[in-house]
Structures are given as structure tokens and as C-alpha cells.
Coordinates of C-alpha atoms in Angstrom, one line a residue:
Chain V
M1 CA 0.0 0.0 0.0
T2 CA 1.3 3.4 -0.8
S3 CA 0.6 5.0 2.6
A4 CA -2.1 7.5 3.5
R5 CA -2.0 9.9 0.7
S6 CA -5.6 10.4 0.3
V7 CA -7.8 12.2 2.7
D8 CA -10.3 9.6 3.6
P9 CA -12.1 8.0 6.4
A10 CA -9.3 5.6 6.9
S11 CA -6.9 8.4 7.5
V12 CA -8.8 9.8 10.4
P13 CA -6.9 9.0 13.6
V14 CA -8.7 7.1 16.2
E15 CA -9.5 9.2 19.2
Q16 CA -7.1 8.4 22.0
P17 CA -8.9 7.2 25.1
A18 CA -8.3 9.2 28.2
A19 CA -6.3 7.7 31.1
G20 CA -8.5 5.4 33.2
A21 CA -10.9 4.8 30.4
C22 CA -13.6 2.3 31.2
A23 CA -14.2 -1.0 29.4
A24 CA -15.5 -1.0 25.9
V25 CA -19.1 0.0 25.6
D26 CA -20.6 -3.1 24.0
D27 CA -24.2 -2.3 23.8
I28 CA -24.0 0.6 21.3
D29 CA -24.3 -0.5 17.7
F30 CA -24.0 1.6 14.6
T31 CA -27.7 1.5 13.9
A32 CA -28.4 3.2 17.2
V33 CA -25.7 5.8 16.6
F34 CA -27.2 6.6 13.2
R35 CA -30.7 6.8 14.6
D36 CA -29.6 9.3 17.2
F37 CA -27.1 11.3 15.2
G38 CA -28.0 10.8 11.6
A39 CA -29.7 14.2 11.4
Y40 CA -27.4 15.8 13.8
V41 CA -24.1 15.3 12.0
P42 CA -25.0 17.1 8.7
G43 CA -26.2 20.1 10.8
L44 CA -22.9 20.1 12.7
L45 CA -20.9 19.9 9.5
R46 CA -22.7 23.0 8.2
R47 CA -22.0 24.8 11.5
L48 CA -18.3 23.9 11.2
G49 CA -18.2 25.4 7.7
V50 CA -18.4 22.5 5.4
A51 CA -19.7 23.7 2.0
E52 CA -23.3 23.0 1.3
R53 CA -22.6 20.9 -1.8
E54 CA -20.3 18.6 0.2
V55 CA -22.2 18.1 3.4
E56 CA -23.9 14.9 2.5
D57 CA -20.7 13.3 1.2
V58 CA -18.8 14.4 4.2
A59 CA -21.6 13.1 6.5
Q60 CA -21.2 9.8 4.8
D61 CA -17.5 9.8 5.5
V62 CA -18.2 10.7 9.2
F63 CA -20.5 7.7 9.6
T64 CA -18.1 5.4 7.8
V65 CA -15.4 6.4 10.3
I66 CA -17.9 5.9 13.2
H67 CA -18.8 2.5 11.9
R68 CA -15.2 1.5 11.9
Q69 CA -14.2 3.1 15.2
L70 CA -17.2 2.4 17.2
P71 CA -15.8 -0.9 18.7
G72 CA -13.0 1.3 20.1
F73 CA -15.4 3.7 21.9
R74 CA -14.7 3.2 25.5
G75 CA -17.3 5.5 27.1
D76 CA -14.7 7.8 28.6
S77 CA -16.8 10.7 27.1
T78 CA -20.4 10.9 26.2
L79 CA -21.4 9.5 22.9
K80 CA -22.2 12.9 21.6
T81 CA -18.7 14.2 22.4
W82 CA -17.2 11.2 20.7
V83 CA -19.4 11.8 17.6
C84 CA -18.5 15.5 17.6
G85 CA -14.8 14.5 17.7
V86 CA -15.1 12.2 14.7
T87 CA -17.1 14.9 12.9
L88 CA -14.6 17.5 13.7
R89 CA -11.7 15.5 12.4
V90 CA -13.4 14.5 9.2
A91 CA -14.6 18.1 8.6
R92 CA -11.1 19.4 9.2
S93 CA -9.7 17.1 6.5
H94 CA -12.3 18.2 4.1
L95 CA -11.8 21.9 4.9
R96 CA -8.2 21.4 4.2
L97 CA -9.1 20.0 0.8
A98 CA -11.1 23.1 0.1
R99 CA -7.9 25.1 0.6
V100 CA -6.1 22.8 -1.8
R101 CA -8.9 23.1 -4.3
K102 CA -8.6 26.8 -4.3
L103 CA -4.8 26.6 -4.5
V104 CA -4.5 24.1 -7.3
L105 CA -7.7 24.2 -9.2
G106 CA -8.7 27.7 -8.8
E107 CA -12.1 26.9 -7.4
P108 CA -13.7 28.8 -4.6
A109 CA -12.6 27.5 -1.2
T110 CA -16.0 27.6 0.3
E111 CA -19.5 28.6 -0.5
P112 CA -21.9 30.2 1.9
S113 CA -23.8 27.7 4.0
Q114 CA -27.5 27.6 3.6
A115 CA -30.0 27.2 6.4
P116 CA -32.3 24.3 5.5
P117 CA -35.8 25.7 5.3
Q118 CA -37.0 24.1 8.5
L119 CA -37.3 27.2 10.8
E120 CA -40.7 28.2 11.9
S121 CA -40.4 31.8 10.7
A122 CA -38.7 33.8 8.0
V123 CA -37.4 36.2 10.6
L124 CA -35.7 33.5 12.5
A125 CA -34.3 32.1 9.3
E126 CA -32.8 35.5 8.5
R127 CA -31.3 35.8 11.9
V128 CA -29.6 32.4 11.5
R129 CA -28.3 33.5 8.1
M130 CA -26.8 36.6 9.8
L131 CA -25.2 34.3 12.4
Q132 CA -23.8 32.1 9.7
R133 CA -22.3 35.0 7.9
A134 CA -20.6 36.1 11.1
L135 CA -19.2 32.6 11.5
E136 CA -17.8 32.6 8.0
E137 CA -15.6 35.5 9.1
L138 CA -13.9 33.5 11.8
S139 CA -10.7 31.5 11.5
H140 CA -11.2 27.8 11.5
E141 CA -9.7 27.6 15.0
Q142 CA -12.1 30.2 16.4
R143 CA -15.0 28.8 14.6
R144 CA -14.5 25.3 16.0
V145 CA -14.4 26.4 19.6
F146 CA -17.3 28.8 19.2
V147 CA -19.5 26.1 17.5
L148 CA -18.6 23.4 20.0
Y149 CA -19.1 25.6 23.0
E150 CA -21.9 27.9 22.1
L151 CA -23.9 25.7 19.8
E152 CA -23.1 22.1 20.7
E153 CA -22.8 22.8 24.4
L154 CA -19.7 20.7 24.9
S155 CA -17.7 21.4 28.0
M156 CA -14.5 23.3 27.6
R157 CA -12.5 20.4 28.9
D158 CA -13.9 18.1 26.2
I159 CA -13.3 20.8 23.6
A160 CA -9.7 21.3 24.6
R161 CA -9.2 17.5 24.4
L162 CA -10.8 17.2 21.0
L163 CA -8.7 20.1 19.7
A164 CA -5.6 18.8 21.4
C165 CA -4.9 22.1 22.9
P166 CA -4.7 23.5 26.5
E167 CA -8.0 24.6 28.0
K168 CA -6.6 28.1 28.3
T169 CA -6.0 28.2 24.6
A170 CA -9.5 27.1 23.9
Y171 CA -10.9 29.9 26.1
T172 CA -8.7 32.4 24.4
R173 CA -10.1 31.3 21.0
L174 CA -13.6 31.4 22.4
H175 CA -13.2 35.0 23.6
A176 CA -11.7 36.1 20.3
A177 CA -14.5 34.3 18.4
R178 CA -17.2 35.9 20.6
Q179 CA -15.7 39.4 20.0
N180 CA -15.6 38.8 16.2
V181 CA -19.1 37.3 16.1
E182 CA -20.5 40.2 18.1
R183 CA -18.7 42.8 16.0
A184 CA -19.9 41.2 12.7
I185 CA -23.5 41.0 13.9
R186 CA -23.5 44.6 15.2
R187 CA -22.0 45.7 11.9
R188 CA -24.8 44.0 10.0
L189 CA -27.4 45.4 12.4
A190 CA -26.1 48.9 11.8
L191 CA -26.5 48.3 8.1
G192 CA -30.2 47.7 8.6
G193 CA -30.5 44.0 9.5
E194 CA -32.6 42.7 12.3
L195 CA -31.8 40.2 15.0
Chain B
M1 CA -22.3 17.9 30.2
S2 CA -21.3 21.4 31.1
E3 CA -18.5 21.6 33.6
Q4 CA -18.9 23.8 36.7
H5 CA -16.1 26.1 35.8
D6 CA -17.3 26.7 32.3
E7 CA -18.3 30.2 31.5
L8 CA -22.0 31.0 31.0
R9 CA -22.9 30.4 27.4
W10 CA -24.4 33.1 25.3
R11 CA -27.5 31.1 24.8
D12 CA -28.0 30.7 28.5
G13 CA -28.2 34.4 29.2
A14 CA -24.8 35.9 28.4
A15 CA -25.5 37.0 24.9
P16 CA -24.5 40.6 24.3
I17 CA -27.2 41.3 21.7
E18 CA -30.9 40.8 22.2
G19 CA -32.3 37.9 20.2
L20 CA -28.9 36.3 19.7
A21 CA -29.5 33.6 22.3
Q22 CA -32.7 32.5 20.5
T23 CA -30.9 32.5 17.2
L24 CA -28.1 30.3 18.6
V25 CA -30.6 27.8 19.9
A26 CA -32.4 27.7 16.6
Y27 CA -29.2 27.2 14.6
S28 CA -27.9 24.5 17.0
R29 CA -31.1 22.5 16.4
Q30 CA -30.8 22.5 12.6
G31 CA -30.1 19.1 11.3
A32 CA -30.6 17.1 8.1
S33 CA -33.9 17.4 6.2
D34 CA -35.9 14.3 5.9
A35 CA -34.9 13.9 2.3
E36 CA -31.2 14.4 3.2
L37 CA -31.5 11.9 6.0
A38 CA -33.1 9.3 3.7
R39 CA -30.3 9.7 1.1
L40 CA -27.7 9.3 3.9
R41 CA -29.4 6.2 5.1
A42 CA -29.5 4.7 1.6
A43 CA -25.8 5.5 1.2
L44 CA -24.9 3.8 4.5
S45 CA -27.1 0.8 3.9
P46 CA -24.0 -1.6 3.9
Q47 CA -22.9 -0.4 7.3
L48 CA -26.5 -0.3 8.7
A49 CA -26.8 -3.9 7.5
R50 CA -23.7 -4.7 9.5
P51 CA -24.1 -2.5 12.5
T52 CA -21.2 -3.9 14.5
S53 CA -17.7 -3.8 13.0
H54 CA -15.5 -6.3 14.8
A55 CA -12.5 -5.6 12.6
P56 CA -12.0 -1.9 12.8
N57 CA -8.5 -2.0 11.5
G58 CA -8.6 -5.0 9.3
E59 CA -10.9 -3.7 6.6
L60 CA -9.8 -2.2 3.4
G61 CA -9.3 1.5 3.9
W62 CA -10.6 4.1 1.5
S63 CA -7.2 4.4 -0.2
S64 CA -7.1 0.7 -1.1
M65 CA -10.8 0.8 -2.1
A66 CA -10.2 3.8 -4.2
R67 CA -7.3 2.1 -5.9
L68 CA -9.3 -1.0 -6.4
G69 CA -12.1 1.2 -7.7
T70 CA -9.7 2.8 -10.1
W71 CA -8.5 -0.5 -11.3
V72 CA -11.9 -2.0 -11.6
S73 CA -12.9 1.0 -13.6
V74 CA -9.9 0.8 -15.8
A75 CA -10.3 -2.9 -16.3
L76 CA -14.0 -2.5 -17.2
L77 CA -13.2 0.3 -19.5
G78 CA -10.5 -1.7 -21.2
A79 CA -12.7 -4.8 -21.5
A80 CA -15.6 -2.8 -22.9
A81 CA -13.4 -1.0 -25.4
V82 CA -11.7 -4.1 -26.6
W83 CA -15.0 -6.0 -26.8
N84 CA -16.6 -3.2 -28.8
M85 CA -13.7 -3.2 -31.3
I86 CA -13.5 -6.9 -31.9
R87 CA -17.0 -8.2 -31.7
P88 CA -18.4 -8.8 -35.1
D89 CA -21.6 -6.7 -34.8
A90 CA -19.8 -3.8 -33.1
E91 CA -21.9 -0.8 -32.5
P92 CA -20.4 2.6 -32.0
V93 CA -18.9 3.1 -28.6
A94 CA -19.7 5.9 -26.2
S95 CA -19.5 6.7 -22.6
L96 CA -17.7 3.6 -21.6
G97 CA -17.6 2.4 -18.1
R98 CA -18.4 5.5 -16.1
R99 CA -22.0 4.5 -16.1
S100 CA -21.1 1.2 -14.5
P101 CA -22.9 0.0 -11.4
A102 CA -22.1 1.6 -8.0
P103 CA -18.8 0.9 -6.3
V104 CA -18.2 -2.2 -4.2
V105 CA -18.8 -1.3 -0.6
A106 CA -20.7 2.0 -0.4
P107 CA -21.7 4.4 -2.9
R108 CA -18.9 6.7 -2.2
A109 CA -16.4 4.4 -0.6
A110 CA -14.6 4.2 -4.0
P111 CA -16.1 7.1 -5.9
L112 CA -15.9 6.3 -9.6
P113 CA -16.3 9.0 -12.2
D114 CA -19.6 9.2 -13.9
V115 CA -18.6 10.2 -17.4
I116 CA -15.4 9.4 -19.2
D117 CA -14.0 11.4 -22.1
V118 CA -13.0 9.0 -24.7
T119 CA -11.7 11.7 -26.8
D120 CA -8.7 9.9 -28.0
A121 CA -9.9 6.4 -28.3
P122 CA -8.0 5.0 -31.3
S123 CA -9.9 4.6 -34.5
V124 CA -13.1 3.6 -33.0
P125 CA -16.1 5.3 -34.5
L126 CA -17.8 7.3 -31.7
S127 CA -21.3 8.5 -31.4
T128 CA -23.8 9.2 -28.7
A129 CA -25.4 5.8 -29.2
G130 CA -23.7 4.1 -26.2
T131 CA -23.8 0.4 -25.7
V132 CA -23.9 0.8 -22.0
P133 CA -27.2 2.2 -20.8
P134 CA -26.9 5.3 -18.6
R135 CA -27.2 4.5 -15.0
T136 CA -30.1 5.9 -13.2
L137 CA -28.5 8.4 -10.9
E138 CA -29.6 8.1 -7.4
G139 CA -28.1 8.9 -4.0
P140 CA -24.7 10.5 -3.3
S141 CA -23.2 9.2 -6.5
A142 CA -25.7 11.2 -8.4
R143 CA -24.7 14.3 -6.6
K144 CA -21.2 13.8 -7.8
A145 CA -22.3 14.1 -11.4
K146 CA -21.4 17.6 -12.5
P147 CA -24.5 19.2 -14.0
A148 CA -22.6 21.4 -16.3
A149 CA -20.8 18.5 -17.9
P150 CA -22.4 17.0 -21.0
E151 CA -23.6 13.5 -20.8
L152 CA -21.1 12.5 -23.4
A153 CA -18.0 14.4 -23.9
L154 CA -16.9 13.1 -27.3
A155 CA -14.6 14.6 -29.8
P156 CA -13.5 13.3 -33.2
A157 CA -10.9 10.6 -32.7
P158 CA -7.7 11.5 -34.4
A159 CA -6.0 8.9 -36.5
A160 CA -3.9 7.1 -34.0
A161 CA -2.6 3.7 -33.0
P162 CA -4.1 0.5 -34.4
A163 CA -7.3 -0.5 -32.8
L164 CA -6.1 -3.4 -30.7
S165 CA -3.3 -1.2 -29.2
V166 CA -5.8 -0.4 -26.5
E167 CA -5.1 -3.8 -25.1
A168 CA -1.4 -3.1 -25.0
E169 CA -2.0 0.3 -23.6
L170 CA -4.1 -1.2 -20.9
E171 CA -1.5 -3.8 -20.1
L172 CA 1.2 -1.2 -19.7
L173 CA -1.0 0.9 -17.4
R174 CA -1.8 -2.2 -15.4
K175 CA 1.9 -2.8 -14.8
A176 CA 2.3 0.8 -13.8
Q177 CA -0.6 0.6 -11.4
S178 CA 0.7 -2.6 -9.9
A179 CA 4.2 -1.2 -9.5
L180 CA 2.8 1.7 -7.5
N181 CA 2.2 -0.7 -4.6
H182 CA 5.8 -1.4 -4.2
S183 CA 7.9 1.0 -6.2
A184 CA 6.7 4.4 -7.1
S185 CA 9.7 5.1 -9.2
T186 CA 9.0 2.1 -11.3
A187 CA 5.4 3.1 -11.6
L188 CA 6.5 6.6 -12.7
A189 CA 8.9 5.2 -15.3
L190 CA 6.2 2.9 -16.7
A191 CA 3.7 5.7 -16.7
S192 CA 6.2 7.9 -18.6
E193 CA 6.7 5.1 -21.1
H194 CA 2.9 5.0 -21.5
A195 CA 2.9 8.7 -22.1
Q196 CA 5.5 8.4 -24.8
L197 CA 3.8 5.5 -26.5
Y198 CA 0.2 6.7 -26.1
P199 CA 0.3 10.5 -25.4
N200 CA -3.3 10.8 -26.3
G201 CA -4.3 7.2 -25.4
A202 CA -7.7 6.1 -24.2
F203 CA -6.3 6.0 -20.7
A204 CA -4.5 9.3 -20.6
E205 CA -6.5 10.5 -17.7
E206 CA -5.8 7.4 -15.6
R207 CA -2.1 7.6 -16.5
E208 CA -1.8 11.2 -15.5
M209 CA -3.6 10.5 -12.2
L210 CA -1.2 7.6 -11.6
R211 CA 1.8 9.9 -12.3
I212 CA 0.6 12.4 -9.7
E213 CA 0.2 9.7 -7.1
A214 CA 3.6 8.3 -7.9
E215 CA 5.2 11.7 -7.6
L216 CA 3.6 12.4 -4.3
T217 CA 4.8 9.1 -3.1
L218 CA 8.3 10.0 -4.1
G219 CA 8.0 13.4 -2.4
H220 CA 8.0 15.4 -5.6
R221 CA 5.3 17.7 -4.4
R222 CA 6.1 20.6 -6.7
S223 CA 6.1 18.4 -9.8
A224 CA 2.8 16.8 -8.6
L225 CA 1.2 20.2 -8.2
E226 CA 2.3 21.2 -11.7
R227 CA 1.0 18.0 -13.1
A228 CA -2.3 18.5 -11.2
K229 CA -2.7 21.9 -12.7
A230 CA -1.9 20.6 -16.2
F231 CA -4.4 17.8 -15.6
S232 CA -7.0 20.3 -14.6
E233 CA -6.5 22.3 -17.8
R234 CA -6.4 19.3 -20.0
F235 CA -9.2 17.3 -18.5
G236 CA -11.3 20.1 -17.1
R237 CA -14.4 18.0 -16.7
S238 CA -12.8 14.9 -15.4
T239 CA -14.3 13.6 -12.2
Y240 CA -10.8 12.3 -11.3
R241 CA -10.1 15.9 -10.2
A242 CA -11.8 15.2 -6.9
R243 CA -9.5 12.3 -6.3
I244 CA -6.5 14.3 -7.1
E245 CA -7.6 17.0 -4.7
R246 CA -7.9 14.2 -2.0
L247 CA -4.4 13.0 -2.8
L248 CA -2.9 16.5 -2.6
G249 CA -4.9 17.3 0.5
A250 CA -3.8 14.1 2.3
H251 CA -0.3 14.9 1.4
E252 CA -0.6 18.3 2.9
A253 CA -2.2 16.8 5.9
L254 CA 0.7 14.4 6.3
E255 CA 3.1 17.3 6.1
D256 CA 1.0 19.2 8.7
R257 CA 1.1 16.2 11.0
E258 CA 4.8 15.9 10.6
A259 CA 5.4 19.5 11.2
S260 CA 3.3 19.5 14.4
S261 CA 4.4 16.2 15.7
A262 CA 6.8 17.8 18.1
D263 CA 4.2 19.6 20.1
R264 CA 1.2 17.2 19.8
T265 CA -0.5 16.9 23.1
Y266 CA -2.6 13.8 22.5

């Protein structure tokens, strides 16, 4: 085999279990994970900045990795945190590809995310679009922390572990992201938008 | 889930702008639409049928499946091309192979291109009357089909090598492909030989892809990038472009990992 030269589910590293991890969780099978997170993962991918046209394919990659790595899930985090971790790593690979695409093939690196038309009101949908545009202005590092903390409600300790950075660094990124999101939204409000 | 020392989240009352908390909650609840979820379920049907994987590290990875997919694709193309040339009641050939059935494991486990440009197929009369019926596009594979690309991207075939040279061309490419598993330099040499013998051969796309992969294996990143650009210009509609992007992206990821290995904390 010619080594891992393609970004693919197989190249995504297995999440390292924390010290003192419990025994393998045997009673969780892939069907149950898909039932609980099948709709969640595409939404998370959009929030992390994966381009709309790629969300379904990337979601398929996420679940392919989950299927392969599920036997190694040891229950040292909640299942949601573990799924978020897999999603984060797969999304990061694909976002890196978007950069390459722009560099080599001259295609746009990203395209604006679209909110699926499932919100109860047009006003709320417009507010979400404003938030999405604010997130587009963040760096990938800031966006990951903001999304995982403010939207997915993961603990900062889990976020730091998923991002392989000190908790203090994660907080620094969160504060910077908050400032940038607030600034972007206020700017849009000043231009006549509503929140 | 929330730790005691975590700061108050915006959505829980700390938002600096009125209405933002509600927006955050609404956005966090957005998931797949029903139709999207149904497509995802269909695409994952092999895994759902086998919900517990007991050999997480023993299965074929995507790379090997992709290579297998490439090879199966090439083999099918070759077989179809040869058959269409030698069978007595040969009909004109078009759109070979890329409308073949879905890949082996999952619809996108080994994404095969949907349309091939057989622009340089040697001395085979080409028309849009394909002998392989178009696949009904469903699920994720259908999404990979580029809407802007024509169903059949055919051009007049230049007078080229004798008809049966496709077989020899295929054999040479097979050797190059096989060599890639153990010697990228050999694979590159064979692919270069192929380029000399069949510069506009029926498998020029596959050859160029193989050269890019071999060069990346050998660490010739700049050369691979230049070749990728040339590929993009020459085969603008090729669905191999996605695979090339993956190869280049993975190579970059590998470099990233190597660069950051010193301070990895996990």
C-alpha cells in the first residue's frame, strides 16, 4: 500500500482514550448511533463550515469512520462528544481539501452555507443567516471552539481535548471568536438588518 | 455535560445582543432534512446492515478501495473498449464504463467517475449511441455528477494507433498501477513510457492520475502540483479531479502532522 496519501475516512486518527478509560461499551451499535445522530451530523458539519454541496458526502464519511471506530469507543466521554470529535476531524480534513482546491484548481474554497428551510419563521431564518455569515468570518480555529461551546454545548475540557490544545488556549479562542461574532453582527445590524 | 467552571454560554443568558440567544438555539437545532437523511441512510445501507464492526483495523481503507475502484474502472473500460472493437456486430462506442454500477462497498467508498471522455480512443467510431445504458442516478453518486458536464464528452478521434493497441496500452497501465504498490519510481517510469507511446491514449487521464500519485509518493510535491494543474487544464471536466484533490490534501495533511508532531499533546 502506498501510505495514507488520500484524505479519507481511513486516514482519520482514532481518538485516543483518556487515562483510566472504562471498558468498551458493547451495547452501542451503529444502527443506534445513526438513529440518534443521523440528522445531527449534517447540521454540525454545516455549522463547522463544510460547504453545502459537500455536506452529504462528508456526513457519509463521518459515519463510515464511526462504523469503523465504534468498537473502540470506551465510554470515557459521552457518545455525543465522541461523535463530535469524529465529525470535527473529518470536517477538518475536508476543509483542508477546500484550501487545496482553491490553490491548485482555482475553485472557490467555500461557498456560503444555507440554512435548511426548517425554521418556523422567515425572521428566525434570516437571523440564522446573519449568524452564519458572522461565523464565515472566523478563522477555522475560532469557529471550531465557538461552535462546539456555544452551539453544541460541549464542556471546555472536552473541547480542549478534541482540539488537542490546553483549555486556556480554547478559552482564548472562544473569547476572540465571541468578539468577532458580536462585531460582525453589530455591523450588519447597523446596516439595517434585524436580529 | 457542562463543567462547573465553564463560563456562562451566550445562549444561557450571556449573549451581548438581544435575540442572539434564541438564534443560537435555533441554529444549533438545525439538522438534516428528511430527504437528506433518507439519502444518507441509503448511502450507508451496507454499514447499517452490518451495525457492528469487529475488525475496525482489518478492513480495506478508503485508499485501497479507491485504488481498487480505479483499477476495476480501468479494467472495465478496457474490456468494454476491446470488446466493442473486436465483436463482429460492433456498435459505435460511447460513454464507456463510467455508467457502470455503483462501487463495491458503499456508494462513495470508492467514488468512480460518472462520465469518461474517450476523446482519444483510437480509430473507434464514436457516437452518442452508447452500448452501456446510462445509470439511473440516485443517491450520493448522483450528486457527484457535474450538472454542467455534458452526458457524453466526445470529440472526433484522431487517426492514432491501431485498434487493438488499446489492449497493449491497458497492459502497460496495469503494470504501472501494480508497480505503485511497491515501487513508485518504477510506476512513474512505466507511466512515462505510457505517455511516450500513447500520449493521447484512451487512458491518458488514468495515466496522469497515476503519475501524480507516484510523484507524491516520491515526495516530488512541486512536480505533482504542476501536473495536477496541467491535468485540470487538459481534463477540465474529469471527475478524477476530486480524487486528485484528495491526494494532494492528504499529502498536505501528512506534512502538517509531521510539522506539528513535536508539540502534539494527545
